[in-house]
């Protein structure tokens, strides 16, 4: 097991705890994201209200395994997303400071982005994660670096079928060309933070982005990030 320490905080990394065999759902049903199957779920009807290049809004009548009477639910279908934890050689994590119009705030978060291909496989998800890393932070995977899949999560399952796929990239280094953000993004800053700074920002509610909180929880649960106070 290799250990990387910074300011008393410690990363513990071992291939045995990073499972790189995440299964990605490939089947879709005309929506922006995949519908998970399990039990006797049956869509009785689906009424589309709105659609554009980023999302689709429908009201579905669905028969669930626990309720034989169909239930109507308005759903926002979104493309899947990737979220990447980028770690430097000295064990610091990259965060970007980005303006988010829906909440009228700029917040600290890990790089992320949507995946356009409905049928993307694991390699395509990884490629998208590394592309978003380069575009949003101006960093890239070092020649001796590796990318690990850390599973996925649902961002708000009572509202949307969007899911985010977590990746860890280490070590990363600055690109010669620097960041290259999309026109629709407003990234104000990108900084390196050590583990103790990340822990304090979470505890003080400075990090409030669900993607970032989720991937930090996954890293901590796998023994790759210590969030215990020192």
mmCIF file with all atom_site columns, C-alpha atoms in Angstrom:
data_model
loop_
_atom_site.group_PDB
_atom_site.id
_atom_site.type_symbol
_atom_site.label_atom_id
_atom_site.label_alt_id
_atom_site.label_comp_id
_atom_site.label_asym_id
_atom_site.label_entity_id
_atom_site.label_seq_id
_atom_site.pdbx_PDB_ins_code
_atom_site.Cartn_x
_atom_site.Cartn_y
_atom_site.Cartn_z
_atom_site.occupancy
_atom_site.B_iso_or_equiv
_atom_site.pdbx_formal_charge
_atom_site.auth_seq_id
_atom_site.auth_comp_id
_atom_site.auth_asym_id
_atom_site.auth_atom_id
_atom_site.pdbx_PDB_model_num
ATOM 1   C CA . UNK A 1 1   ? 0.000   0.000  0.000   1.00 0.00 ? 1   UNK A CA 1
ATOM 2   C CA . UNK A 1 2   ? 1.335   3.424  -0.934  1.00 0.00 ? 2   UNK A CA 1
ATOM 3   C CA . UNK A 1 3   ? 0.729   6.387  1.368   1.00 0.00 ? 3   UNK A CA 1
ATOM 4   C CA . UNK A 1 4   ? 0.887   10.057 0.509   1.00 0.00 ? 4   UNK A CA 1
ATOM 5   C CA . UNK A 1 5   ? 0.897   12.615 3.334   1.00 0.00 ? 5   UNK A CA 1
ATOM 6   C CA . UNK A 1 6   ? 0.284   16.360 3.315   1.00 0.00 ? 6   UNK A CA 1
ATOM 7   C CA . UNK A 1 7   ? 0.124   18.536 6.417   1.00 0.00 ? 7   UNK A CA 1
ATOM 8   C CA . UNK A 1 8   ? -0.713  15.630 8.722   1.00 0.00 ? 8   UNK A CA 1
ATOM 9   C CA . UNK A 1 9   ? -3.486  14.404 6.421   1.00 0.00 ? 9   UNK A CA 1
ATOM 10  C CA . UNK A 1 10  ? -2.965  11.158 4.593   1.00 0.00 ? 10  UNK A CA 1
ATOM 11  C CA . UNK A 1 11  ? -4.041  9.489  1.394   1.00 0.00 ? 11  UNK A CA 1
ATOM 12  C CA . UNK A 1 12  ? -3.954  5.706  1.457   1.00 0.00 ? 12  UNK A CA 1
ATOM 13  C CA . UNK A 1 13  ? -4.005  4.198  -2.021  1.00 0.00 ? 13  UNK A CA 1
ATOM 14  C CA . UNK A 1 14  ? -4.125  0.585  -3.056  1.00 0.00 ? 14  UNK A CA 1
ATOM 15  C CA . UNK A 1 15  ? -5.393  -1.010 -6.236  1.00 0.00 ? 15  UNK A CA 1
ATOM 16  C CA . UNK A 1 16  ? -7.253  -3.602 -4.192  1.00 0.00 ? 16  UNK A CA 1
ATOM 17  C CA . UNK A 1 17  ? -9.662  -0.987 -2.795  1.00 0.00 ? 17  UNK A CA 1
ATOM 18  C CA . UNK A 1 18  ? -10.242 0.791  -6.105  1.00 0.00 ? 18  UNK A CA 1
ATOM 19  C CA . UNK A 1 19  ? -12.513 -1.405 -8.145  1.00 0.00 ? 19  UNK A CA 1
ATOM 20  C CA . UNK A 1 20  ? -12.081 -0.467 -11.811 1.00 0.00 ? 20  UNK A CA 1
ATOM 21  C CA . UNK A 1 21  ? -14.821 -2.791 -13.049 1.00 0.00 ? 21  UNK A CA 1
ATOM 22  C CA . UNK A 1 22  ? -17.815 -0.482 -12.662 1.00 0.00 ? 22  UNK A CA 1
ATOM 23  C CA . UNK A 1 23  ? -20.707 -1.574 -14.860 1.00 0.00 ? 23  UNK A CA 1
ATOM 24  C CA . UNK A 1 24  ? -22.183 1.207  -16.933 1.00 0.00 ? 24  UNK A CA 1
ATOM 25  C CA . UNK A 1 25  ? -25.780 0.911  -18.108 1.00 0.00 ? 25  UNK A CA 1
ATOM 26  C CA . UNK A 1 26  ? -25.870 1.215  -21.887 1.00 0.00 ? 26  UNK A CA 1
ATOM 27  C CA . UNK A 1 27  ? -29.540 0.725  -22.643 1.00 0.00 ? 27  UNK A CA 1
ATOM 28  C CA . UNK A 1 28  ? -31.740 3.799  -22.956 1.00 0.00 ? 28  UNK A CA 1
ATOM 29  C CA . UNK A 1 29  ? -35.377 4.389  -23.777 1.00 0.00 ? 29  UNK A CA 1
ATOM 30  C CA . UNK A 1 30  ? -35.355 7.594  -25.781 1.00 0.00 ? 30  UNK A CA 1
ATOM 31  C CA . UNK A 1 31  ? -34.467 9.766  -22.794 1.00 0.00 ? 31  UNK A CA 1
ATOM 32  C CA . UNK A 1 32  ? -31.227 11.543 -21.972 1.00 0.00 ? 32  UNK A CA 1
ATOM 33  C CA . UNK A 1 33  ? -30.282 9.014  -19.325 1.00 0.00 ? 33  UNK A CA 1
ATOM 34  C CA . UNK A 1 34  ? -30.666 5.314  -18.743 1.00 0.00 ? 34  UNK A CA 1
ATOM 35  C CA . UNK A 1 35  ? -33.574 3.824  -16.824 1.00 0.00 ? 35  UNK A CA 1
ATOM 36  C CA . UNK A 1 36  ? -32.516 1.353  -14.169 1.00 0.00 ? 36  UNK A CA 1
ATOM 37  C CA . UNK A 1 37  ? -34.346 -1.958 -14.203 1.00 0.00 ? 37  UNK A CA 1
ATOM 38  C CA . UNK A 1 38  ? -35.166 -4.072 -11.184 1.00 0.00 ? 38  UNK A CA 1
ATOM 39  C CA . UNK A 1 39  ? -38.372 -5.826 -10.188 1.00 0.00 ? 39  UNK A CA 1
ATOM 40  C CA . UNK A 1 40  ? -41.614 -5.224 -12.079 1.00 0.00 ? 40  UNK A CA 1
ATOM 41  C CA . UNK A 1 41  ? -41.374 -1.578 -13.096 1.00 0.00 ? 41  UNK A CA 1
ATOM 42  C CA . UNK A 1 42  ? -43.700 -0.739 -15.958 1.00 0.00 ? 42  UNK A CA 1
ATOM 43  C CA . UNK A 1 43  ? -44.155 2.610  -17.714 1.00 0.00 ? 43  UNK A CA 1
ATOM 44  C CA . UNK A 1 44  ? -47.855 2.896  -18.583 1.00 0.00 ? 44  UNK A CA 1
ATOM 45  C CA . UNK A 1 45  ? -47.580 6.222  -20.394 1.00 0.00 ? 45  UNK A CA 1
ATOM 46  C CA . UNK A 1 46  ? -45.156 9.105  -20.871 1.00 0.00 ? 46  UNK A CA 1
ATOM 47  C CA . UNK A 1 47  ? -46.075 12.691 -21.768 1.00 0.00 ? 47  UNK A CA 1
ATOM 48  C CA . UNK A 1 48  ? -43.270 14.974 -22.952 1.00 0.00 ? 48  UNK A CA 1
ATOM 49  C CA . UNK A 1 49  ? -43.446 18.615 -21.854 1.00 0.00 ? 49  UNK A CA 1
ATOM 50  C CA . UNK A 1 50  ? -40.069 19.986 -22.956 1.00 0.00 ? 50  UNK A CA 1
ATOM 51  C CA . UNK A 1 51  ? -36.836 18.865 -24.606 1.00 0.00 ? 51  UNK A CA 1
ATOM 52  C CA . UNK A 1 52  ? -33.554 20.513 -25.608 1.00 0.00 ? 52  UNK A CA 1
ATOM 53  C CA . UNK A 1 53  ? -29.909 19.450 -26.020 1.00 0.00 ? 53  UNK A CA 1
ATOM 54  C CA . UNK A 1 54  ? -29.377 19.166 -22.264 1.00 0.00 ? 54  UNK A CA 1
ATOM 55  C CA . UNK A 1 55  ? -32.547 17.754 -20.736 1.00 0.00 ? 55  UNK A CA 1
ATOM 56  C CA . UNK A 1 56  ? -36.056 16.398 -21.251 1.00 0.00 ? 56  UNK A CA 1
ATOM 57  C CA . UNK A 1 57  ? -39.088 16.874 -18.983 1.00 0.00 ? 57  UNK A CA 1
ATOM 58  C CA . UNK A 1 58  ? -41.810 14.235 -18.962 1.00 0.00 ? 58  UNK A CA 1
ATOM 59  C CA . UNK A 1 59  ? -44.691 13.084 -16.794 1.00 0.00 ? 59  UNK A CA 1
ATOM 60  C CA . UNK A 1 60  ? -44.638 9.297  -16.578 1.00 0.00 ? 60  UNK A CA 1
ATOM 61  C CA . UNK A 1 61  ? -47.299 6.986  -15.205 1.00 0.00 ? 61  UNK A CA 1
ATOM 62  C CA . UNK A 1 62  ? -45.397 4.089  -13.682 1.00 0.00 ? 62  UNK A CA 1
ATOM 63  C CA . UNK A 1 63  ? -46.411 0.842  -12.055 1.00 0.00 ? 63  UNK A CA 1
ATOM 64  C CA . UNK A 1 64  ? -43.847 -0.029 -9.352  1.00 0.00 ? 64  UNK A CA 1
ATOM 65  C CA . UNK A 1 65  ? -43.082 -3.381 -7.685  1.00 0.00 ? 65  UNK A CA 1
ATOM 66  C CA . UNK A 1 66  ? -44.671 -2.199 -4.411  1.00 0.00 ? 66  UNK A CA 1
ATOM 67  C CA . UNK A 1 67  ? -47.718 -0.367 -5.827  1.00 0.00 ? 67  UNK A CA 1
ATOM 68  C CA . UNK A 1 68  ? -49.938 -2.015 -8.464  1.00 0.00 ? 68  UNK A CA 1
ATOM 69  C CA . UNK A 1 69  ? -51.776 1.258  -9.137  1.00 0.00 ? 69  UNK A CA 1
ATOM 70  C CA . UNK A 1 70  ? -49.767 3.443  -11.566 1.00 0.00 ? 70  UNK A CA 1
ATOM 71  C CA . UNK A 1 71  ? -48.298 6.640  -10.120 1.00 0.00 ? 71  UNK A CA 1
ATOM 72  C CA . UNK A 1 72  ? -47.780 9.837  -12.097 1.00 0.00 ? 72  UNK A CA 1
ATOM 73  C CA . UNK A 1 73  ? -44.376 11.487 -11.676 1.00 0.00 ? 73  UNK A CA 1
ATOM 74  C CA . UNK A 1 74  ? -42.809 14.453 -13.433 1.00 0.00 ? 74  UNK A CA 1
ATOM 75  C CA . UNK A 1 75  ? -39.191 13.663 -14.234 1.00 0.00 ? 75  UNK A CA 1
ATOM 76  C CA . UNK A 1 76  ? -36.253 15.644 -15.583 1.00 0.00 ? 76  UNK A CA 1
ATOM 77  C CA . UNK A 1 77  ? -34.201 13.304 -17.768 1.00 0.00 ? 77  UNK A CA 1
ATOM 78  C CA . UNK A 1 78  ? -30.569 14.384 -18.042 1.00 0.00 ? 78  UNK A CA 1
ATOM 79  C CA . UNK A 1 79  ? -27.448 13.038 -19.665 1.00 0.00 ? 79  UNK A CA 1
ATOM 80  C CA . UNK A 1 80  ? -25.065 11.150 -17.384 1.00 0.00 ? 80  UNK A CA 1
ATOM 81  C CA . UNK A 1 81  ? -22.163 13.127 -15.965 1.00 0.00 ? 81  UNK A CA 1
ATOM 82  C CA . UNK A 1 82  ? -18.585 12.496 -14.898 1.00 0.00 ? 82  UNK A CA 1
ATOM 83  C CA . UNK A 1 83  ? -16.960 13.884 -11.741 1.00 0.00 ? 83  UNK A CA 1
ATOM 84  C CA . UNK A 1 84  ? -13.198 13.701 -11.357 1.00 0.00 ? 84  UNK A CA 1
ATOM 85  C CA . UNK A 1 85  ? -11.038 13.928 -8.242  1.00 0.00 ? 85  UNK A CA 1
ATOM 86  C CA . UNK A 1 86  ? -7.642  15.091 -9.519  1.00 0.00 ? 86  UNK A CA 1
ATOM 87  C CA . UNK A 1 87  ? -4.692  14.605 -7.165  1.00 0.00 ? 87  UNK A CA 1
ATOM 88  C CA . UNK A 1 88  ? -1.259  16.162 -7.634  1.00 0.00 ? 88  UNK A CA 1
ATOM 89  C CA . UNK A 1 89  ? 1.995   14.394 -6.912  1.00 0.00 ? 89  UNK A CA 1
ATOM 90  C CA . UNK A 1 90  ? 2.157   16.043 -3.483  1.00 0.00 ? 90  UNK A CA 1
ATOM 91  C CA . UNK A 1 91  ? -1.331  14.750 -2.613  1.00 0.00 ? 91  UNK A CA 1
ATOM 92  C CA . UNK A 1 92  ? -3.364  17.913 -3.129  1.00 0.00 ? 92  UNK A CA 1
ATOM 93  C CA . UNK A 1 93  ? -6.806  17.965 -4.780  1.00 0.00 ? 93  UNK A CA 1
ATOM 94  C CA . UNK A 1 94  ? -7.908  20.406 -7.463  1.00 0.00 ? 94  UNK A CA 1
ATOM 95  C CA . UNK A 1 95  ? -11.064 22.465 -6.981  1.00 0.00 ? 95  UNK A CA 1
ATOM 96  C CA . UNK A 1 96  ? -12.539 25.020 -9.357  1.00 0.00 ? 96  UNK A CA 1
ATOM 97  C CA . UNK A 1 97  ? -14.472 28.119 -8.301  1.00 0.00 ? 97  UNK A CA 1
ATOM 98  C CA . UNK A 1 98  ? -17.408 28.391 -10.686 1.00 0.00 ? 98  UNK A CA 1
ATOM 99  C CA . UNK A 1 99  ? -20.404 30.693 -11.038 1.00 0.00 ? 99  UNK A CA 1
ATOM 100 C CA . UNK A 1 100 ? -23.686 28.778 -10.978 1.00 0.00 ? 100 UNK A CA 1
ATOM 101 C CA . UNK A 1 101 ? -26.623 30.791 -12.290 1.00 0.00 ? 101 UNK A CA 1
ATOM 102 C CA . UNK A 1 102 ? -29.490 28.717 -10.741 1.00 0.00 ? 102 UNK A CA 1
ATOM 103 C CA . UNK A 1 103 ? -28.214 29.406 -7.209  1.00 0.00 ? 103 UNK A CA 1
ATOM 104 C CA . UNK A 1 104 ? -26.793 32.897 -7.989  1.00 0.00 ? 104 UNK A CA 1
ATOM 105 C CA . UNK A 1 105 ? -23.480 31.975 -6.358  1.00 0.00 ? 105 UNK A CA 1
ATOM 106 C CA . UNK A 1 106 ? -19.917 30.967 -7.167  1.00 0.00 ? 106 UNK A CA 1
ATOM 107 C CA . UNK A 1 107 ? -18.980 27.739 -5.388  1.00 0.00 ? 107 UNK A CA 1
ATOM 108 C CA . UNK A 1 108 ? -15.975 25.444 -5.025  1.00 0.00 ? 108 UNK A CA 1
ATOM 109 C CA . UNK A 1 109 ? -16.341 22.084 -6.739  1.00 0.00 ? 109 UNK A CA 1
ATOM 110 C CA . UNK A 1 110 ? -14.452 19.309 -8.460  1.00 0.00 ? 110 UNK A CA 1
ATOM 111 C CA . UNK A 1 111 ? -14.367 19.298 -12.267 1.00 0.00 ? 111 UNK A CA 1
ATOM 112 C CA . UNK A 1 112 ? -17.343 17.628 -13.910 1.00 0.00 ? 112 UNK A CA 1
ATOM 113 C CA . UNK A 1 113 ? -19.239 17.474 -17.181 1.00 0.00 ? 113 UNK A CA 1
ATOM 114 C CA . UNK A 1 114 ? -21.984 15.741 -19.127 1.00 0.00 ? 114 UNK A CA 1
ATOM 115 C CA . UNK A 1 115 ? -21.490 12.764 -21.440 1.00 0.00 ? 115 UNK A CA 1
ATOM 116 C CA . UNK A 1 116 ? -23.162 13.226 -24.821 1.00 0.00 ? 116 UNK A CA 1
ATOM 117 C CA . UNK A 1 117 ? -23.139 9.594  -25.983 1.00 0.00 ? 117 UNK A CA 1
ATOM 118 C CA . UNK A 1 118 ? -26.168 7.708  -24.637 1.00 0.00 ? 118 UNK A CA 1
ATOM 119 C CA . UNK A 1 119 ? -24.343 4.389  -25.105 1.00 0.00 ? 119 UNK A CA 1
ATOM 120 C CA . UNK A 1 120 ? -20.946 5.400  -23.735 1.00 0.00 ? 120 UNK A CA 1
ATOM 121 C CA . UNK A 1 121 ? -18.801 2.625  -22.282 1.00 0.00 ? 121 UNK A CA 1
ATOM 122 C CA . UNK A 1 122 ? -16.290 2.843  -19.448 1.00 0.00 ? 122 UNK A CA 1
ATOM 123 C CA . UNK A 1 123 ? -13.435 4.002  -21.688 1.00 0.00 ? 123 UNK A CA 1
ATOM 124 C CA . UNK A 1 124 ? -15.587 6.834  -23.073 1.00 0.00 ? 124 UNK A CA 1
ATOM 125 C CA . UNK A 1 125 ? -16.535 7.914  -19.561 1.00 0.00 ? 125 UNK A CA 1
ATOM 126 C CA . UNK A 1 126 ? -12.859 8.021  -18.604 1.00 0.00 ? 126 UNK A CA 1
ATOM 127 C CA . UNK A 1 127 ? -11.971 9.977  -21.738 1.00 0.00 ? 127 UNK A CA 1
ATOM 128 C CA . UNK A 1 128 ? -14.701 12.507 -20.965 1.00 0.00 ? 128 UNK A CA 1
ATOM 129 C CA . UNK A 1 129 ? -13.444 12.866 -17.388 1.00 0.00 ? 129 UNK A CA 1
ATOM 130 C CA . UNK A 1 130 ? -9.895  13.597 -18.580 1.00 0.00 ? 130 UNK A CA 1
ATOM 131 C CA . UNK A 1 131 ? -11.178 16.055 -21.184 1.00 0.00 ? 131 UNK A CA 1
ATOM 132 C CA . UNK A 1 132 ? -13.184 17.945 -18.567 1.00 0.00 ? 132 UNK A CA 1
ATOM 133 C CA . UNK A 1 133 ? -10.123 17.965 -16.308 1.00 0.00 ? 133 UNK A CA 1
ATOM 134 C CA . UNK A 1 134 ? -8.001  19.600 -19.019 1.00 0.00 ? 134 UNK A CA 1
ATOM 135 C CA . UNK A 1 135 ? -10.676 22.085 -20.075 1.00 0.00 ? 135 UNK A CA 1
ATOM 136 C CA . UNK A 1 136 ? -11.763 23.226 -16.618 1.00 0.00 ? 136 UNK A CA 1
ATOM 137 C CA . UNK A 1 137 ? -8.501  23.138 -14.653 1.00 0.00 ? 137 UNK A CA 1
ATOM 138 C CA . UNK A 1 138 ? -5.670  23.261 -17.167 1.00 0.00 ? 138 UNK A CA 1
ATOM 139 C CA . UNK A 1 139 ? -4.245  20.028 -15.708 1.00 0.00 ? 139 UNK A CA 1
ATOM 140 C CA . UNK A 1 140 ? -3.694  16.631 -17.315 1.00 0.00 ? 140 UNK A CA 1
ATOM 141 C CA . UNK A 1 141 ? -2.770  13.130 -16.246 1.00 0.00 ? 141 UNK A CA 1
ATOM 142 C CA . UNK A 1 142 ? 1.004   12.737 -15.783 1.00 0.00 ? 142 UNK A CA 1
ATOM 143 C CA . UNK A 1 143 ? 2.761   10.131 -17.973 1.00 0.00 ? 143 UNK A CA 1
ATOM 144 C CA . UNK A 1 144 ? 2.947   7.742  -15.005 1.00 0.00 ? 144 UNK A CA 1
ATOM 145 C CA . UNK A 1 145 ? -0.573  8.577  -13.838 1.00 0.00 ? 145 UNK A CA 1
ATOM 146 C CA . UNK A 1 146 ? -3.643  6.365  -13.610 1.00 0.00 ? 146 UNK A CA 1
ATOM 147 C CA . UNK A 1 147 ? -7.408  6.854  -13.696 1.00 0.00 ? 147 UNK A CA 1
ATOM 148 C CA . UNK A 1 148 ? -9.609  4.763  -11.408 1.00 0.00 ? 148 UNK A CA 1
ATOM 149 C CA . UNK A 1 149 ? -13.382 4.292  -11.577 1.00 0.00 ? 149 UNK A CA 1
ATOM 150 C CA . UNK A 1 150 ? -15.116 4.827  -8.209  1.00 0.00 ? 150 UNK A CA 1
ATOM 151 C CA . UNK A 1 151 ? -18.713 3.956  -9.086  1.00 0.00 ? 151 UNK A CA 1
ATOM 152 C CA . UNK A 1 152 ? -21.705 6.229  -9.566  1.00 0.00 ? 152 UNK A CA 1
ATOM 153 C CA . UNK A 1 153 ? -24.471 8.019  -7.680  1.00 0.00 ? 153 UNK A CA 1
ATOM 154 C CA . UNK A 1 154 ? -27.861 9.672  -8.295  1.00 0.00 ? 154 UNK A CA 1
ATOM 155 C CA . UNK A 1 155 ? -27.814 13.451 -7.844  1.00 0.00 ? 155 UNK A CA 1
ATOM 156 C CA . UNK A 1 156 ? -31.499 13.881 -6.887  1.00 0.00 ? 156 UNK A CA 1
ATOM 157 C CA . UNK A 1 157 ? -33.500 10.669 -7.449  1.00 0.00 ? 157 UNK A CA 1
ATOM 158 C CA . UNK A 1 158 ? -36.854 12.184 -6.510  1.00 0.00 ? 158 UNK A CA 1
ATOM 159 C CA . UNK A 1 159 ? -36.514 14.726 -9.303  1.00 0.00 ? 159 UNK A CA 1
ATOM 160 C CA . UNK A 1 160 ? -34.191 13.461 -12.032 1.00 0.00 ? 160 UNK A CA 1
ATOM 161 C CA . UNK A 1 161 ? -32.645 10.257 -13.361 1.00 0.00 ? 161 UNK A CA 1
ATOM 162 C CA . UNK A 1 162 ? -29.264 11.985 -13.695 1.00 0.00 ? 162 UNK A CA 1
ATOM 163 C CA . UNK A 1 163 ? -26.345 9.978  -12.374 1.00 0.00 ? 163 UNK A CA 1
ATOM 164 C CA . UNK A 1 164 ? -22.722 10.953 -11.931 1.00 0.00 ? 164 UNK A CA 1
ATOM 165 C CA . UNK A 1 165 ? -19.765 8.634  -12.495 1.00 0.00 ? 165 UNK A CA 1
ATOM 166 C CA . UNK A 1 166 ? -16.826 9.161  -10.144 1.00 0.00 ? 166 UNK A CA 1
ATOM 167 C CA . UNK A 1 167 ? -13.166 8.971  -11.168 1.00 0.00 ? 167 UNK A CA 1
ATOM 168 C CA . UNK A 1 168 ? -9.863  9.463  -9.383  1.00 0.00 ? 168 UNK A CA 1
ATOM 169 C CA . UNK A 1 169 ? -6.885  10.671 -11.465 1.00 0.00 ? 169 UNK A CA 1
ATOM 170 C CA . UNK A 1 170 ? -3.381  10.713 -9.997  1.00 0.00 ? 170 UNK A CA 1
ATOM 171 C CA . UNK A 1 171 ? -0.936  12.220 -10.320 1.00 0.00 ? 171 UNK A CA 1
ATOM 172 C CA . UNK A 1 172 ? -1.899  15.197 -12.463 1.00 0.00 ? 172 UNK A CA 1
ATOM 173 C CA . UNK A 1 173 ? 0.253   18.048 -13.757 1.00 0.00 ? 173 UNK A CA 1
ATOM 174 C CA . UNK A 1 174 ? -0.384  21.455 -15.389 1.00 0.00 ? 174 UNK A CA 1
ATOM 175 C CA . UNK A 1 175 ? -0.921  21.452 -19.172 1.00 0.00 ? 175 UNK A CA 1
ATOM 176 C CA . UNK A 1 176 ? 1.249   23.739 -21.257 1.00 0.00 ? 176 UNK A CA 1
ATOM 177 C CA . UNK A 1 177 ? -1.787  25.316 -22.938 1.00 0.00 ? 177 UNK A CA 1
ATOM 178 C CA . UNK A 1 178 ? -3.721  25.959 -19.698 1.00 0.00 ? 178 UNK A CA 1
ATOM 179 C CA . UNK A 1 179 ? -7.537  25.769 -19.251 1.00 0.00 ? 179 UNK A CA 1
ATOM 180 C CA . UNK A 1 180 ? -9.895  25.853 -22.238 1.00 0.00 ? 180 UNK A CA 1
ATOM 181 C CA . UNK A 1 181 ? -13.410 26.293 -20.843 1.00 0.00 ? 181 UNK A CA 1
ATOM 182 C CA . UNK A 1 182 ? -16.640 26.140 -22.835 1.00 0.00 ? 182 UNK A CA 1
ATOM 183 C CA . UNK A 1 183 ? -18.395 29.418 -23.593 1.00 0.00 ? 183 UNK A CA 1
ATOM 184 C CA . UNK A 1 184 ? -21.271 28.481 -21.301 1.00 0.00 ? 184 UNK A CA 1
ATOM 185 C CA . UNK A 1 185 ? -18.998 28.031 -18.269 1.00 0.00 ? 185 UNK A CA 1
ATOM 186 C CA . UNK A 1 186 ? -17.794 30.729 -15.916 1.00 0.00 ? 186 UNK A CA 1
ATOM 187 C CA . UNK A 1 187 ? -14.831 29.325 -13.987 1.00 0.00 ? 187 UNK A CA 1
ATOM 188 C CA . UNK A 1 188 ? -13.226 32.040 -11.888 1.00 0.00 ? 188 UNK A CA 1
ATOM 189 C CA . UNK A 1 189 ? -10.322 30.138 -10.332 1.00 0.00 ? 189 UNK A CA 1
ATOM 190 C CA . UNK A 1 190 ? -8.642  26.758 -9.934  1.00 0.00 ? 190 UNK A CA 1
ATOM 191 C CA . UNK A 1 191 ? -6.555  25.940 -6.857  1.00 0.00 ? 191 UNK A CA 1
ATOM 192 C CA . UNK A 1 192 ? -4.845  23.053 -5.121  1.00 0.00 ? 192 UNK A CA 1
ATOM 193 C CA . UNK A 1 193 ? -6.094  22.145 -1.633  1.00 0.00 ? 193 UNK A CA 1
ATOM 194 C CA . UNK A 1 194 ? -4.543  19.757 0.846   1.00 0.00 ? 194 UNK A CA 1
ATOM 195 C CA . UNK A 1 195 ? -6.663  17.197 2.676   1.00 0.00 ? 195 UNK A CA 1
ATOM 196 C CA . UNK A 1 196 ? -6.965  19.246 5.857   1.00 0.00 ? 196 UNK A CA 1
ATOM 197 C CA . UNK A 1 197 ? -8.227  22.231 3.859   1.00 0.00 ? 197 UNK A CA 1
ATOM 198 C CA . UNK A 1 198 ? -10.810 20.031 2.115   1.00 0.00 ? 198 UNK A CA 1
ATOM 199 C CA . UNK A 1 199 ? -11.964 18.648 5.471   1.00 0.00 ? 199 UNK A CA 1
ATOM 200 C CA . UNK A 1 200 ? -12.306 22.128 6.966   1.00 0.00 ? 200 UNK A CA 1
ATOM 201 C CA . UNK A 1 201 ? -14.202 23.453 3.919   1.00 0.00 ? 201 UNK A CA 1
ATOM 202 C CA . UNK A 1 202 ? -16.694 20.578 4.166   1.00 0.00 ? 202 UNK A CA 1
ATOM 203 C CA . UNK A 1 203 ? -17.116 21.029 7.923   1.00 0.00 ? 203 UNK A CA 1
ATOM 204 C CA . UNK A 1 204 ? -17.589 24.799 7.555   1.00 0.00 ? 204 UNK A CA 1
ATOM 205 C CA . UNK A 1 205 ? -20.118 24.323 4.733   1.00 0.00 ? 205 UNK A CA 1
ATOM 206 C CA . UNK A 1 206 ? -17.871 26.076 2.212   1.00 0.00 ? 206 UNK A CA 1
ATOM 207 C CA . UNK A 1 207 ? -18.108 23.038 -0.071  1.00 0.00 ? 207 UNK A CA 1
ATOM 208 C CA . UNK A 1 208 ? -21.814 22.552 -0.840  1.00 0.00 ? 208 UNK A CA 1
ATOM 209 C CA . UNK A 1 209 ? -21.714 20.990 -4.288  1.00 0.00 ? 209 UNK A CA 1
ATOM 210 C CA . UNK A 1 210 ? -23.329 17.532 -4.263  1.00 0.00 ? 210 UNK A CA 1
ATOM 211 C CA . UNK A 1 211 ? -20.843 16.121 -6.799  1.00 0.00 ? 211 UNK A CA 1
ATOM 212 C CA . UNK A 1 212 ? -17.891 17.145 -4.660  1.00 0.00 ? 212 UNK A CA 1
ATOM 213 C CA . UNK A 1 213 ? -19.418 15.979 -1.386  1.00 0.00 ? 213 UNK A CA 1
ATOM 214 C CA . UNK A 1 214 ? -20.370 12.668 -2.984  1.00 0.00 ? 214 UNK A CA 1
ATOM 215 C CA . UNK A 1 215 ? -16.947 11.893 -4.418  1.00 0.00 ? 215 UNK A CA 1
ATOM 216 C CA . UNK A 1 216 ? -15.255 12.914 -1.135  1.00 0.00 ? 216 UNK A CA 1
ATOM 217 C CA . UNK A 1 217 ? -17.525 10.455 0.700   1.00 0.00 ? 217 UNK A CA 1
ATOM 218 C CA . UNK A 1 218 ? -16.604 7.723  -1.783  1.00 0.00 ? 218 UNK A CA 1
ATOM 219 C CA . UNK A 1 219 ? -12.877 8.455  -1.439  1.00 0.00 ? 219 UNK A CA 1
ATOM 220 C CA . UNK A 1 220 ? -13.176 8.397  2.359   1.00 0.00 ? 220 UNK A CA 1
ATOM 221 C CA . UNK A 1 221 ? -15.201 5.158  2.368   1.00 0.00 ? 221 UNK A CA 1
ATOM 222 C CA . UNK A 1 222 ? -12.561 3.451  0.209   1.00 0.00 ? 222 UNK A CA 1
ATOM 223 C CA . UNK A 1 223 ? -9.738  4.589  2.505   1.00 0.00 ? 223 UNK A CA 1
ATOM 224 C CA . UNK A 1 224 ? -8.322  6.990  -0.079  1.00 0.00 ? 224 UNK A CA 1
ATOM 225 C CA . UNK A 1 225 ? -9.061  10.209 1.833   1.00 0.00 ? 225 UNK A CA 1
ATOM 226 C CA . UNK A 1 226 ? -9.080  10.886 5.565   1.00 0.00 ? 226 UNK A CA 1
ATOM 227 C CA . UNK A 1 227 ? -11.744 13.392 6.630   1.00 0.00 ? 227 UNK A CA 1
ATOM 228 C CA . UNK A 1 228 ? -11.282 12.857 10.371  1.00 0.00 ? 228 UNK A CA 1
ATOM 229 C CA . UNK A 1 229 ? -10.268 16.017 12.324  1.00 0.00 ? 229 UNK A CA 1
ATOM 230 C CA . UNK A 1 230 ? -6.632  16.194 13.380  1.00 0.00 ? 230 UNK A CA 1
#
